[in-house]
C-alpha positions in Angstrom: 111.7 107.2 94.2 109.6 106.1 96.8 107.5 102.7 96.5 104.3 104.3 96.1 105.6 106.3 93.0 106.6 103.1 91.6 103.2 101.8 92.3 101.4 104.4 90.4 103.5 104.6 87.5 102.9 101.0 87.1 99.2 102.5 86.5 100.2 105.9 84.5 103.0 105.5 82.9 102.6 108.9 80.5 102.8 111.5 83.6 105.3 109.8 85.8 107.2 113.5 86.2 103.7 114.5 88.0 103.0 111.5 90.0 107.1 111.8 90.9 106.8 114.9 92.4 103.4 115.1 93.9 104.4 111.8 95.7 107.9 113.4 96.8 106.5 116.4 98.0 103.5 114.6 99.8 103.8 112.9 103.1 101.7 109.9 104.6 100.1 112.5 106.4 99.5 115.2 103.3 98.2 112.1 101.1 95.6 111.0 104.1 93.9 113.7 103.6 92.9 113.4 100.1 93.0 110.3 99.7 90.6 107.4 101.6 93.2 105.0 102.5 90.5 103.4 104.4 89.5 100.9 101.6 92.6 99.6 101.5 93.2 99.0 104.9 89.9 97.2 105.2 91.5 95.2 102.2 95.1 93.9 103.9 94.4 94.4 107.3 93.9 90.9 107.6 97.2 90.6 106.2 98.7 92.1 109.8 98.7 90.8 113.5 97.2 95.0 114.1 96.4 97.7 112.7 99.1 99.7 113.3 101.1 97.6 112.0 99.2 97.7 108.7 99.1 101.8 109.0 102.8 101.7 109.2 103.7 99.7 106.4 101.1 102.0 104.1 103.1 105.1 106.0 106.5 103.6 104.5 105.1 102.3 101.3 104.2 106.4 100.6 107.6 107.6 102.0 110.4 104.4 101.6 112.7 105.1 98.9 112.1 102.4 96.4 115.3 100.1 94.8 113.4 100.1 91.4 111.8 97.0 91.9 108.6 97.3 92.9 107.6 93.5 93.7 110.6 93.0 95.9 110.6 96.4 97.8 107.1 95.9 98.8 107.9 91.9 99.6 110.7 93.4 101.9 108.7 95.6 103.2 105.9 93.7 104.2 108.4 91.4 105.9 110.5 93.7 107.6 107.3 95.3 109.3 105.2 91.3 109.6 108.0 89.3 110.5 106.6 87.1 107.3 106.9 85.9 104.1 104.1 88.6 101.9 100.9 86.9 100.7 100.3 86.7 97.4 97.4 89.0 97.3 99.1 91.7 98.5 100.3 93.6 95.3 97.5 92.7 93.5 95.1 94.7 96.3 97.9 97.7 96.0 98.1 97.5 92.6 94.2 98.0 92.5 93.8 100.5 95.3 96.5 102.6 93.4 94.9 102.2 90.0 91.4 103.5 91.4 93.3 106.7 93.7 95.7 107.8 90.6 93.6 110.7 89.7 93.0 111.8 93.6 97.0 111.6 94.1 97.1 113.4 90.8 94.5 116.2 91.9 96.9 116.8 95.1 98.8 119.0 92.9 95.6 120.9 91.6 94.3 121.5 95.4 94.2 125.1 95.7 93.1 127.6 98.3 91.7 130.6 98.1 90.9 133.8 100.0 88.2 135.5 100.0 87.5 138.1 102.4 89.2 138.0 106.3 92.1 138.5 107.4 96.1 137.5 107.1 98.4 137.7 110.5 101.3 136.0 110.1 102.8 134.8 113.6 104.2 137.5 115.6 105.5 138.5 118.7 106.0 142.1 119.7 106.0 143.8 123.3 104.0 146.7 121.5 101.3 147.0 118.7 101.8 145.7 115.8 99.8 147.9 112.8 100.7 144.9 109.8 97.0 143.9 109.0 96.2 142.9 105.4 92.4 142.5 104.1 89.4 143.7 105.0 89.3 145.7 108.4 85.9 147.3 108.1 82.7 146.1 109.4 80.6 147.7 106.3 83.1 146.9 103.1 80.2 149.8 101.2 81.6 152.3 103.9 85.3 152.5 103.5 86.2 155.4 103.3 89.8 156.4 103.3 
């Protein structure tokens, strides 16, 4: 279970299968994009000689495989990627962060896409013409005519 799961369960205990899986599923990269990580790293990077340095150990709090105990995994963590001993702030700002961005994780799972009109071309590679198009094709969708 990775240490951010933990982290959220701590916060929403009734629905950790969800957060388990959306977490799981979700890299760093997936979960910056719905969720503003930005707070938080005004909040600890302080806490960090730089910034990526602070990036990376957000990056491996949402994709480290947790031991089960939250305080010490992110104590290790924060010393395997400072080279310190972890302030005594620090859970408490990523306890709160992860309290106010449950339901945004949460909604991860809900995101949907859908399409309306276009088209859909896989990717493919032919030495001729390939006739595979799906959707709509005709410049006046009143007008076609088959």
């Amino acid at each position: 279970m990775e240490i951010l799961t933990s982290l959220l369960q701590f916060w929403d205990s009734e629905h950790t299968g969800i957060i388990s899986k959306i977490v799981a599923s979700a890299s760093y990269d997936t979960l910056k994009k719905h969720v503003d990580f930005k707070p938080l790293f005004i909040k600890i990077g302080k806490m960090f000689s730089t910034p990526e340095k602070a990036e990376t150990f957000v990056k491996e709090i949402c994709e480290r495989q947790g031991t089960g105990s939250l305080g010490q995994d992110i104590n290790k963590l924060y010393t395997e990627v400072s080279g310190d001993q972890a302030p005594s702030d620090l859970f408490p700002i990523l306890s709160d962060w992860a309290k106010e961005n449950l339901q945004n994780i949460k909604n991860i799972n809900n995101f949907s896409a859908s399409k309306t009109s276009g088209f859909v071309i896989g990717s493919q590679t032919a030495g001729r013409d390939i006739n595979m198009i799906q959707g709509n094709y005709y410049a006046n969708p009143e007008n076609n005519e088959d």
